[in-house]
Amino acid sequence: MDLIEKFISNAEEAAATVKIIRANANSLNDALIAATENELVLFAGPDDLDPELFSIFISNKNVITKPTKEQLSIISTGVTDAFCAVASTGSVCVSITKNLSSPVSMLTQKHIVVIDSRTIIPRPRDIFSENYLEGKGLKRSFSIITGPSATADMGPLVRGVHGPGKLHIIIIDSFDEMHVR
Amino acid sequence: MENINDYILHPRQVADKSSKETLQKAIKLALDVETDALRLNTQTFNTNRYRAVKRLDDYEELKNRARLIKEKSIKNLIPLISKVTKAIEARGGKVFYAKTKEDATAYIKKICLSREAKLVVKSKSITSEEIGLNSDLEKAGIEVAETDLAEFILQVSKEQPSHNVAPAIHRSRESISELFKRNFKTEKKLDTGEELTEFARDILRQKFLKADIGISGANFVAAKEGSILLVESEGNIRLTTQLPAVHIAIAGIEKIIPSKKDFGVFIELLAASGTGQPLTSYTNIIEPPLDLPVLNLNGRNDGKREFHLVLIDNGRMQMRDDEELKEALYCIRCSACMNSCSNFQTVGGHAFGGECYTGGIGGAWTVATTGSLEKARFAELCTGCSRCIPNCPVLIDIPRLNTTIKNRLIKADGGASLQKLFFGNFSKLGKYSSIVPTLTNFIVSLSISKLLMEKIVGLDKRRPIPRFANKTLKRQYKLYRKSNSIQISDVFKKGLVLFADVFTNYNNPQVGMATVRVFDKLGIPIKLSKIIEDGRAAQSQGLIESARQSAIKLAGYLEEIIDSGKEIIVAEPSVLALFRYDYKKLINNDYLFSKLEKHTYDPIEYLNKLLNHSELDLTGKIEIKKLNSDKIFYHAHCQLKTIGAGNTALEFFNKLGFIVEISNVECCGMAGSFGYKKGYYDISKNIGNELIKQIKKVATRDSKKVILASGTSCREQLRDELEETIYHPIEYLEKILK
């Protein structure tokens, strides 16, 4: 199994949903529109991915890039990018920066996250290794997100607690010869 | 099970275990109202953990690396503290070193008051429980909202945590529903996990949006970068640390490790060992104050982010100087030791725990952070079954910590109780009783004697006392050898020695004789050792000095046997585990210990090794009739599992063609003397009944159920309830050998 397949299988095991698309603004726009179901959506603007990829998506009227405090508190869907993803756990890594990625990914009930297939690394520990991601994993602050928020404190397992109850991952892939699917 | 919400005692009333009576009351409370939820929840964690660590292909190596990092960090703690202070202050954060809990709460209160905070949101921090933060803030008029759902439940019920990772693990969904219905006047339905979660989430979301300050704990602190790692599943830590402009993190000084790169060693290990997941939903790595702009969703106009790291000493530096208890500082609070402990699964942290710290690891922590040895009296609930040892991600010898506490308690109590002396000197008892065993057995079986034994020695009168054999193994062996010479096969010239441990010699000579006859039959010469006290009984009572004396003497004798080229067979698993594990520390001689480790075997383990190396052929030697009729149920002794020989009987009998079902309990609950003791009998029986339930369920249809258990005390536990004969695996092998 290659890293992408492994990532998809483990992310699904962690109760995330996953879609893989071609790396262009049109495909990404289609995937995001399908996932946001035409509702109002908070978009933090990418920390690491090429902003060009989101150029069509941000022109949609439902997309809010500069939310008011109230919008930040109540809008239930959010889109961010992630600087890397982990194959063995199906996790995505969202930066905590000047940008609003982190609040958007924690205050909403549905978090849609976009990753580049080339940033999938084998195991969580590799985030902290200089051999991967050109040392980006050692960036200052970030969250490794594995599936939606959950608790077993009230008895049975419940998804959707203080964080999102749904996590949807969009992988953009160059579909080069290595990954013909 | 009675209702916890209506129970006559509140768990807080029995949190301080300074007196023996309180410990007894706490055990009763747990057995009356908590066991069902505890067992279900801890066993789920435990099962998931076994599955999760299996997925880590370098689990053992990771554990070693984690241990080394922690050892190094505690050793270099003082420079690491200055390093982390520099790193955080360099970017505008503050670090406060709190020598005592009072210093810590005073500092935090000062910040809250100076920021005119009315509402503080808090994520889970056991360390904040240790320092009694909430009550201090509340006294100052500041509202504290616990946002972790388990802590939220405890804030409503006013109970202390019963577990490190899941502090409300003792509560069922039903008891939470009822608690909430009584406490919140609401029209909302609160009958499912979803409804309860949504209800709490809505209340807490409002708190998050209004909070002035967020207070978190810390799983790890990286000194070089001043980076903090926080693990969670609910998302409340993210909100706590990122929504309010002011973030205060509370961390014990032992949480500091050298650098961020070390996080890589711990994150997978912690998640797998803790909740049994590859990773929990959120693993947050933050270097506060964060770059994230202040959101001011609370309506304040805070200009910039502010961060305080409060480092808690509160007895830790003293613990670092304590050669025995220091090891507990390596703990990463995953709770694997609690989840894999049969006693903890049954009574949880309200009995097996103090005011804050719980489980096997909780004893040392209670001593260190309260300064009171007596408060750690719950360490008596560690039976030394050792199941926590292989499951600890930082390789802490938790039973050893508890033996130390028991030992110190004996001294503090002014000497060992008659109960401890009785069990700790079992070999002497065996020796004298065996002079006229029939008389001893007759006397102890009288109800008046049982009553006296209960009153004076603390033996529970409901438990049958182990019987002494009419003829000791030593005597039976002598008589047997007179009429049976050894048939030596060329392959096994050097031969074996069967170690005549106290239990096998005085109580179960039939197991020893079965071993001798089986090996004889297979042409492997075996001789009986001298009878020498091994130290097991003394160690389990916390009589360390006496255990050490016995160990050193016996290890010398065993070395002579090994040096003569012989291997040693030990039929009693607790004694085998003593040689292969406990002697490392007891004899403090690594060279000799490694010899013992390599050359001592359980009888079936030895035969299995021969089979694996094709040095033994059992083809045609097994009774076909038995093979067709018998279905084996096997309960592996707890300590046998820990030394890696738990599955050999399963493997062995499978190879012979038998169908074998194995027990799914960590320990049978008898745990040597534990199940005999008045005060612990009920826990012991409660655990034993789990195993018995499983045995009774074994479907046999046309076959005959054969029950095997390798430990003397395991067999006693089973015999107490079952009609069937319970065999040591070697006894059964004798029966099926042609």
PDB file of N, CA and C in Angstrom, chain B residues 169-251:
ATOM      1  N   ILE B 169     -14.446   7.702  35.281  1.00  0.00           N
ATOM      2  CA  ILE B 169     -14.563   6.347  34.729  1.00  0.00           C
ATOM      3  C   ILE B 169     -15.454   5.444  35.580  1.00  0.00           C
ATOM      4  N   HIS B 170     -15.683   5.838  36.819  1.00  0.00           N
ATOM      5  CA  HIS B 170     -16.496   5.022  37.738  1.00  0.00           C
ATOM      6  C   HIS B 170     -17.993   5.210  37.510  1.00  0.00           C
ATOM      7  N   ARG B 171     -18.348   6.116  36.579  1.00  0.00           N
ATOM      8  CA  ARG B 171     -19.780   6.405  36.407  1.00  0.00           C
ATOM      9  C   ARG B 171     -20.333   5.818  35.106  1.00  0.00           C
ATOM     10  N   SER B 172     -21.509   5.240  35.217  1.00  0.00           N
ATOM     11  CA  SER B 172     -22.196   4.713  34.037  1.00  0.00           C
ATOM     12  C   SER B 172     -22.974   5.858  33.396  1.00  0.00           C
ATOM     13  N   ARG B 173     -23.397   5.645  32.181  1.00  0.00           N
ATOM     14  CA  ARG B 173     -24.221   6.643  31.492  1.00  0.00           C
ATOM     15  C   ARG B 173     -25.472   6.918  32.319  1.00  0.00           C
ATOM     16  N   GLU B 174     -26.070   5.865  32.853  1.00  0.00           N
ATOM     17  CA  GLU B 174     -27.314   6.018  33.625  1.00  0.00           C
ATOM     18  C   GLU B 174     -27.093   6.907  34.848  1.00  0.00           C
ATOM     19  N   SER B 175     -25.984   6.703  35.542  1.00  0.00           N
ATOM     20  CA  SER B 175     -25.760   7.484  36.765  1.00  0.00           C
ATOM     21  C   SER B 175     -25.474   8.950  36.429  1.00  0.00           C
ATOM     22  N   ILE B 176     -24.900   9.199  35.244  1.00  0.00           N
ATOM     23  CA  ILE B 176     -24.657  10.588  34.829  1.00  0.00           C
ATOM     24  C   ILE B 176     -25.992  11.245  34.461  1.00  0.00           C
ATOM     25  N   SER B 177     -26.833  10.507  33.739  1.00  0.00           N
ATOM     26  CA  SER B 177     -28.163  11.029  33.383  1.00  0.00           C
ATOM     27  C   SER B 177     -28.896  11.474  34.641  1.00  0.00           C
ATOM     28  N   GLU B 178     -28.890  10.581  35.623  1.00  0.00           N
ATOM     29  CA  GLU B 178     -29.626  10.877  36.847  1.00  0.00           C
ATOM     30  C   GLU B 178     -29.022  12.076  37.576  1.00  0.00           C
ATOM     31  N   LEU B 179     -27.693  12.108  37.634  1.00  0.00           N
ATOM     32  CA  LEU B 179     -27.005  13.234  38.285  1.00  0.00           C
ATOM     33  C   LEU B 179     -27.380  14.562  37.627  1.00  0.00           C
ATOM     34  N   PHE B 180     -27.363  14.585  36.305  1.00  0.00           N
ATOM     35  CA  PHE B 180     -27.661  15.829  35.584  1.00  0.00           C
ATOM     36  C   PHE B 180     -29.130  16.228  35.777  1.00  0.00           C
ATOM     37  N   LYS B 181     -30.019  15.225  35.727  1.00  0.00           N
ATOM     38  CA  LYS B 181     -31.443  15.533  35.894  1.00  0.00           C
ATOM     39  C   LYS B 181     -31.708  16.147  37.257  1.00  0.00           C
ATOM     40  N   ARG B 182     -31.002  15.640  38.269  1.00  0.00           N
ATOM     41  CA  ARG B 182     -31.204  16.183  39.619  1.00  0.00           C
ATOM     42  C   ARG B 182     -30.616  17.579  39.758  1.00  0.00           C
ATOM     43  N   ASN B 183     -29.512  17.831  39.039  1.00  0.00           N
ATOM     44  CA  ASN B 183     -28.800  19.085  39.265  1.00  0.00           C
ATOM     45  C   ASN B 183     -29.176  20.230  38.346  1.00  0.00           C
ATOM     46  N   PHE B 184     -29.605  19.906  37.139  1.00  0.00           N
ATOM     47  CA  PHE B 184     -29.953  20.977  36.203  1.00  0.00           C
ATOM     48  C   PHE B 184     -31.453  20.926  35.967  1.00  0.00           C
ATOM     49  N   LYS B 185     -32.083  22.043  36.157  1.00  0.00           N
ATOM     50  CA  LYS B 185     -33.527  22.053  35.871  1.00  0.00           C
ATOM     51  C   LYS B 185     -33.661  22.281  34.370  1.00  0.00           C
ATOM     52  N   THR B 186     -33.970  21.228  33.658  1.00  0.00           N
ATOM     53  CA  THR B 186     -34.016  21.341  32.202  1.00  0.00           C
ATOM     54  C   THR B 186     -35.128  20.480  31.618  1.00  0.00           C
ATOM     55  N   GLU B 187     -35.647  20.954  30.503  1.00  0.00           N
ATOM     56  CA  GLU B 187     -36.678  20.195  29.781  1.00  0.00           C
ATOM     57  C   GLU B 187     -36.015  19.205  28.825  1.00  0.00           C
ATOM     58  N   LYS B 188     -34.719  19.419  28.605  1.00  0.00           N
ATOM     59  CA  LYS B 188     -34.029  18.599  27.603  1.00  0.00           C
ATOM     60  C   LYS B 188     -33.957  17.145  28.024  1.00  0.00           C
ATOM     61  N   LYS B 189     -33.976  16.277  27.019  1.00  0.00           N
ATOM     62  CA  LYS B 189     -33.831  14.845  27.312  1.00  0.00           C
ATOM     63  C   LYS B 189     -32.361  14.540  27.576  1.00  0.00           C
ATOM     64  N   LEU B 190     -32.113  13.789  28.602  1.00  0.00           N
ATOM     65  CA  LEU B 190     -30.719  13.489  28.956  1.00  0.00           C
ATOM     66  C   LEU B 190     -30.515  11.991  29.093  1.00  0.00           C
ATOM     67  N   ASP B 191     -30.993  11.234  28.116  1.00  0.00           N
ATOM     68  CA  ASP B 191     -30.984   9.783  28.287  1.00  0.00           C
ATOM     69  C   ASP B 191     -29.989   9.018  27.427  1.00  0.00           C
ATOM     70  N   THR B 192     -29.332   9.712  26.507  1.00  0.00           N
ATOM     71  CA  THR B 192     -28.326   8.993  25.710  1.00  0.00           C
ATOM     72  C   THR B 192     -26.999   9.733  25.834  1.00  0.00           C
ATOM     73  N   GLY B 193     -25.931   9.060  25.407  1.00  0.00           N
ATOM     74  CA  GLY B 193     -24.615   9.689  25.410  1.00  0.00           C
ATOM     75  C   GLY B 193     -24.621  10.959  24.575  1.00  0.00           C
ATOM     76  N   GLU B 194     -25.333  10.921  23.442  1.00  0.00           N
ATOM     77  CA  GLU B 194     -25.406  12.099  22.551  1.00  0.00           C
ATOM     78  C   GLU B 194     -26.116  13.254  23.249  1.00  0.00           C
ATOM     79  N   GLU B 195     -27.254  12.949  23.883  1.00  0.00           N
ATOM     80  CA  GLU B 195     -28.025  14.010  24.544  1.00  0.00           C
ATOM     81  C   GLU B 195     -27.228  14.645  25.677  1.00  0.00           C
ATOM     82  N   LEU B 196     -26.567  13.806  26.452  1.00  0.00           N
ATOM     83  CA  LEU B 196     -25.766  14.326  27.573  1.00  0.00           C
ATOM     84  C   LEU B 196     -24.615  15.185  27.058  1.00  0.00           C
ATOM     85  N   THR B 197     -23.965  14.703  25.999  1.00  0.00           N
ATOM     86  CA  THR B 197     -22.821  15.424  25.448  1.00  0.00           C
ATOM     87  C   THR B 197     -23.268  16.774  24.890  1.00  0.00           C
ATOM     88  N   GLU B 198     -24.368  16.763  24.162  1.00  0.00           N
ATOM     89  CA  GLU B 198     -24.860  18.008  23.574  1.00  0.00           C
ATOM     90  C   GLU B 198     -25.240  19.020  24.662  1.00  0.00           C
ATOM     91  N   PHE B 199     -25.855  18.500  25.704  1.00  0.00           N
ATOM     92  CA  PHE B 199     -26.262  19.352  26.824  1.00  0.00           C
ATOM     93  C   PHE B 199     -25.038  20.031  27.456  1.00  0.00           C
ATOM     94  N   ALA B 200     -24.014  19.231  27.737  1.00  0.00           N
ATOM     95  CA  ALA B 200     -22.800  19.773  28.364  1.00  0.00           C
ATOM     96  C   ALA B 200     -22.071  20.697  27.397  1.00  0.00           C
ATOM     97  N   ARG B 201     -22.042  20.298  26.123  1.00  0.00           N
ATOM     98  CA  ARG B 201     -21.343  21.095  25.119  1.00  0.00           C
ATOM     99  C   ARG B 201     -21.967  22.487  25.030  1.00  0.00           C
ATOM    100  N   ASP B 202     -23.293  22.558  25.029  1.00  0.00           N
ATOM    101  CA  ASP B 202     -23.959  23.856  24.901  1.00  0.00           C
ATOM    102  C   ASP B 202     -23.653  24.764  26.085  1.00  0.00           C
ATOM    103  N   ILE B 203     -23.691  24.192  27.284  1.00  0.00           N
ATOM    104  CA  ILE B 203     -23.356  24.993  28.476  1.00  0.00           C
ATOM    105  C   ILE B 203     -21.919  25.492  28.362  1.00  0.00           C
ATOM    106  N   LEU B 204     -21.029  24.565  28.010  1.00  0.00           N
ATOM    107  CA  LEU B 204     -19.603  24.908  28.021  1.00  0.00           C
ATOM    108  C   LEU B 204     -19.211  25.821  26.862  1.00  0.00           C
ATOM    109  N   ARG B 205     -19.919  25.715  25.728  1.00  0.00           N
ATOM    110  CA  ARG B 205     -19.593  26.616  24.617  1.00  0.00           C
ATOM    111  C   ARG B 205     -19.811  28.067  25.042  1.00  0.00           C
ATOM    112  N   GLN B 206     -20.879  28.278  25.779  1.00  0.00           N
ATOM    113  CA  GLN B 206     -21.139  29.636  26.276  1.00  0.00           C
ATOM    114  C   GLN B 206     -20.025  30.096  27.215  1.00  0.00           C
ATOM    115  N   LYS B 207     -19.536  29.180  28.030  1.00  0.00           N
ATOM    116  CA  LYS B 207     -18.426  29.511  28.946  1.00  0.00           C
ATOM    117  C   LYS B 207     -17.180  29.874  28.135  1.00  0.00           C
ATOM    118  N   PHE B 208     -16.913  29.072  27.105  1.00  0.00           N
ATOM    119  CA  PHE B 208     -15.733  29.346  26.274  1.00  0.00           C
ATOM    120  C   PHE B 208     -15.809  30.737  25.655  1.00  0.00           C
ATOM    121  N   LEU B 209     -17.003  31.075  25.176  1.00  0.00           N
ATOM    122  CA  LEU B 209     -17.136  32.362  24.477  1.00  0.00           C
ATOM    123  C   LEU B 209     -17.027  33.545  25.437  1.00  0.00           C
ATOM    124  N   LYS B 210     -17.286  33.304  26.721  1.00  0.00           N
ATOM    125  CA  LYS B 210     -17.236  34.404  27.693  1.00  0.00           C
ATOM    126  C   LYS B 210     -15.953  34.452  28.514  1.00  0.00           C
ATOM    127  N   ALA B 211     -15.204  33.347  28.531  1.00  0.00           N
ATOM    128  CA  ALA B 211     -14.106  33.224  29.499  1.00  0.00           C
ATOM    129  C   ALA B 211     -13.049  34.311  29.354  1.00  0.00           C
ATOM    130  N   ASP B 212     -12.516  34.722  30.506  1.00  0.00           N
ATOM    131  CA  ASP B 212     -11.460  35.745  30.527  1.00  0.00           C
ATOM    132  C   ASP B 212     -10.079  35.110  30.446  1.00  0.00           C
ATOM    133  N   ILE B 213      -9.947  33.918  31.021  1.00  0.00           N
ATOM    134  CA  ILE B 213      -8.639  33.266  31.102  1.00  0.00           C
ATOM    135  C   ILE B 213      -8.819  31.770  30.865  1.00  0.00           C
ATOM    136  N   GLY B 214      -7.826  31.153  30.208  1.00  0.00           N
ATOM    137  CA  GLY B 214      -7.847  29.696  30.025  1.00  0.00           C
ATOM    138  C   GLY B 214      -6.711  29.056  30.811  1.00  0.00           C
ATOM    139  N   ILE B 215      -7.030  28.000  31.541  1.00  0.00           N
ATOM    140  CA  ILE B 215      -5.987  27.288  32.299  1.00  0.00           C
ATOM    141  C   ILE B 215      -5.920  25.847  31.802  1.00  0.00           C
ATOM    142  N   SER B 216      -4.716  25.425  31.418  1.00  0.00           N
ATOM    143  CA  SER B 216      -4.539  24.050  30.935  1.00  0.00           C
ATOM    144  C   SER B 216      -3.473  23.348  31.756  1.00  0.00           C
ATOM    145  N   GLY B 217      -3.348  22.059  31.550  1.00  0.00           N
ATOM    146  CA  GLY B 217      -2.214  21.321  32.075  1.00  0.00           C
ATOM    147  C   GLY B 217      -1.156  21.256  30.990  1.00  0.00           C
ATOM    148  N   ALA B 218      -0.337  20.203  30.992  1.00  0.00           N
ATOM    149  CA  ALA B 218       0.657  19.978  29.939  1.00  0.00           C
ATOM    150  C   ALA B 218       1.055  18.515  29.989  1.00  0.00           C
ATOM    151  N   ASN B 219       1.133  17.875  28.820  1.00  0.00           N
ATOM    152  CA  ASN B 219       1.604  16.490  28.822  1.00  0.00           C
ATOM    153  C   ASN B 219       3.128  16.427  28.807  1.00  0.00           C
ATOM    154  N   PHE B 220       3.711  17.322  27.996  1.00  0.00           N
ATOM    155  CA  PHE B 220       5.170  17.424  27.944  1.00  0.00           C
ATOM    156  C   PHE B 220       5.533  18.882  27.716  1.00  0.00           C
ATOM    157  N   VAL B 221       6.710  19.266  28.213  1.00  0.00           N
ATOM    158  CA  VAL B 221       7.225  20.611  27.947  1.00  0.00           C
ATOM    159  C   VAL B 221       8.625  20.429  27.371  1.00  0.00           C
ATOM    160  N   ALA B 222       8.851  20.973  26.182  1.00  0.00           N
ATOM    161  CA  ALA B 222      10.189  20.857  25.575  1.00  0.00           C
ATOM    162  C   ALA B 222      11.014  22.068  25.995  1.00  0.00           C
ATOM    163  N   ALA B 223      12.135  21.782  26.661  1.00  0.00           N
ATOM    164  CA  ALA B 223      12.920  22.867  27.265  1.00  0.00           C
ATOM    165  C   ALA B 223      13.526  23.796  26.213  1.00  0.00           C
ATOM    166  N   LYS B 224      14.107  23.223  25.186  1.00  0.00           N
ATOM    167  CA  LYS B 224      14.850  24.022  24.221  1.00  0.00           C
ATOM    168  C   LYS B 224      13.963  25.072  23.558  1.00  0.00           C
ATOM    169  N   GLU B 225      12.785  24.648  23.143  1.00  0.00           N
ATOM    170  CA  GLU B 225      11.898  25.563  22.412  1.00  0.00           C
ATOM    171  C   GLU B 225      10.842  26.213  23.306  1.00  0.00           C
ATOM    172  N   GLY B 226      10.708  25.716  24.540  1.00  0.00           N
ATOM    173  CA  GLY B 226       9.611  26.190  25.382  1.00  0.00           C
ATOM    174  C   GLY B 226       8.277  25.793  24.777  1.00  0.00           C
ATOM    175  N   SER B 227       8.264  24.623  24.187  1.00  0.00           N
ATOM    176  CA  SER B 227       7.080  24.141  23.487  1.00  0.00           C
ATOM    177  C   SER B 227       6.289  23.196  24.392  1.00  0.00           C
ATOM    178  N   ILE B 228       4.974  23.252  24.263  1.00  0.00           N
ATOM    179  CA  ILE B 228       4.127  22.438  25.137  1.00  0.00           C
ATOM    180  C   ILE B 228       3.292  21.476  24.308  1.00  0.00           C
ATOM    181  N   LEU B 229       3.235  20.235  24.746  1.00  0.00           N
ATOM    182  CA  LEU B 229       2.422  19.251  24.047  1.00  0.00           C
ATOM    183  C   LEU B 229       1.193  18.932  24.891  1.00  0.00           C
ATOM    184  N   LEU B 230       0.030  19.014  24.260  1.00  0.00           N
ATOM    185  CA  LEU B 230      -1.224  18.767  24.966  1.00  0.00           C
ATOM    186  C   LEU B 230      -2.087  17.814  24.157  1.00  0.00           C
ATOM    187  N   VAL B 231      -2.477  16.726  24.782  1.00  0.00           N
ATOM    188  CA  VAL B 231      -3.202  15.681  24.084  1.00  0.00           C
ATOM    189  C   VAL B 231      -4.658  15.655  24.555  1.00  0.00           C
ATOM    190  N   GLU B 232      -5.576  15.487  23.630  1.00  0.00           N
ATOM    191  CA  GLU B 232      -6.998  15.482  24.001  1.00  0.00           C
ATOM    192  C   GLU B 232      -7.840  14.893  22.871  1.00  0.00           C
ATOM    193  N   SER B 233      -9.108  14.650  23.166  1.00  0.00           N
ATOM    194  CA  SER B 233     -10.023  14.187  22.125  1.00  0.00           C
ATOM    195  C   SER B 233     -11.218  15.097  21.935  1.00  0.00           C
ATOM    196  N   GLU B 234     -11.549  15.885  22.961  1.00  0.00           N
ATOM    197  CA  GLU B 234     -12.808  16.632  22.908  1.00  0.00           C
ATOM    198  C   GLU B 234     -12.692  17.973  22.190  1.00  0.00           C
ATOM    199  N   GLY B 235     -11.481  18.541  22.166  1.00  0.00           N
ATOM    200  CA  GLY B 235     -11.310  19.855  21.540  1.00  0.00           C
ATOM    201  C   GLY B 235     -11.358  20.986  22.553  1.00  0.00           C
ATOM    202  N   ASN B 236     -11.548  20.657  23.814  1.00  0.00           N
ATOM    203  CA  ASN B 236     -11.631  21.713  24.827  1.00  0.00           C
ATOM    204  C   ASN B 236     -10.277  22.328  25.148  1.00  0.00           C
ATOM    205  N   ILE B 237      -9.211  21.574  24.945  1.00  0.00           N
ATOM    206  CA  ILE B 237      -7.880  22.143  25.215  1.00  0.00           C
ATOM    207  C   ILE B 237      -7.555  23.215  24.177  1.00  0.00           C
ATOM    208  N   ARG B 238      -7.937  22.944  22.931  1.00  0.00           N
ATOM    209  CA  ARG B 238      -7.680  23.936  21.883  1.00  0.00           C
ATOM    210  C   ARG B 238      -8.410  25.240  22.212  1.00  0.00           C
ATOM    211  N   LEU B 239      -9.674  25.108  22.616  1.00  0.00           N
ATOM    212  CA  LEU B 239     -10.454  26.306  22.917  1.00  0.00           C
ATOM    213  C   LEU B 239      -9.905  27.025  24.156  1.00  0.00           C
ATOM    214  N   THR B 240      -9.530  26.245  25.159  1.00  0.00           N
ATOM    215  CA  THR B 240      -9.007  26.827  26.402  1.00  0.00           C
ATOM    216  C   THR B 240      -7.720  27.607  26.157  1.00  0.00           C
ATOM    217  N   THR B 241      -6.854  27.048  25.302  1.00  0.00           N
ATOM    218  CA  THR B 241      -5.543  27.672  25.128  1.00  0.00           C
ATOM    219  C   THR B 241      -5.535  28.747  24.036  1.00  0.00           C
ATOM    220  N   GLN B 242      -6.592  28.793  23.219  1.00  0.00           N
ATOM    221  CA  GLN B 242      -6.553  29.738  22.096  1.00  0.00           C
ATOM    222  C   GLN B 242      -7.616  30.834  22.128  1.00  0.00           C
ATOM    223  N   LEU B 243      -8.740  30.591  22.807  1.00  0.00           N
ATOM    224  CA  LEU B 243      -9.776  31.639  22.800  1.00  0.00           C
ATOM    225  C   LEU B 243      -9.458  32.822  23.721  1.00  0.00           C
ATOM    226  N   PRO B 244      -9.277  32.617  25.023  1.00  0.00           N
ATOM    227  CA  PRO B 244      -8.960  33.782  25.858  1.00  0.00           C
ATOM    228  C   PRO B 244      -7.554  34.313  25.546  1.00  0.00           C
ATOM    229  N   ALA B 245      -7.349  35.592  25.794  1.00  0.00           N
ATOM    230  CA  ALA B 245      -6.032  36.186  25.519  1.00  0.00           C
ATOM    231  C   ALA B 245      -4.984  35.688  26.511  1.00  0.00           C
ATOM    232  N   VAL B 246      -5.457  35.317  27.706  1.00  0.00           N
ATOM    233  CA  VAL B 246      -4.504  34.876  28.735  1.00  0.00           C
ATOM    234  C   VAL B 246      -4.558  33.350  28.879  1.00  0.00           C
ATOM    235  N   HIS B 247      -3.407  32.721  28.737  1.00  0.00           N
ATOM    236  CA  HIS B 247      -3.318  31.263  28.913  1.00  0.00           C
ATOM    237  C   HIS B 247      -2.325  30.957  30.029  1.00  0.00           C
ATOM    238  N   ILE B 248      -2.795  30.201  31.002  1.00  0.00           N
ATOM    239  CA  ILE B 248      -1.901  29.735  32.070  1.00  0.00           C
ATOM    240  C   ILE B 248      -1.797  28.221  31.950  1.00  0.00           C
ATOM    241  N   ALA B 249      -0.566  27.710  31.809  1.00  0.00           N
ATOM    242  CA  ALA B 249      -0.380  26.253  31.762  1.00  0.00           C
ATOM    243  C   ALA B 249       0.267  25.807  33.068  1.00  0.00           C
ATOM    244  N   ILE B 250      -0.287  24.734  33.641  1.00  0.00           N
ATOM    245  CA  ILE B 250       0.259  24.196  34.894  1.00  0.00           C
ATOM    246  C   ILE B 250       0.964  22.893  34.568  1.00  0.00           C
ATOM    247  N   ALA B 251       2.222  22.785  34.968  1.00  0.00           N
ATOM    248  CA  ALA B 251       2.955  21.554  34.657  1.00  0.00           C
ATOM    249  C   ALA B 251       3.861  21.174  35.814  1.00  0.00           C
TER     250      ALA B 251
END
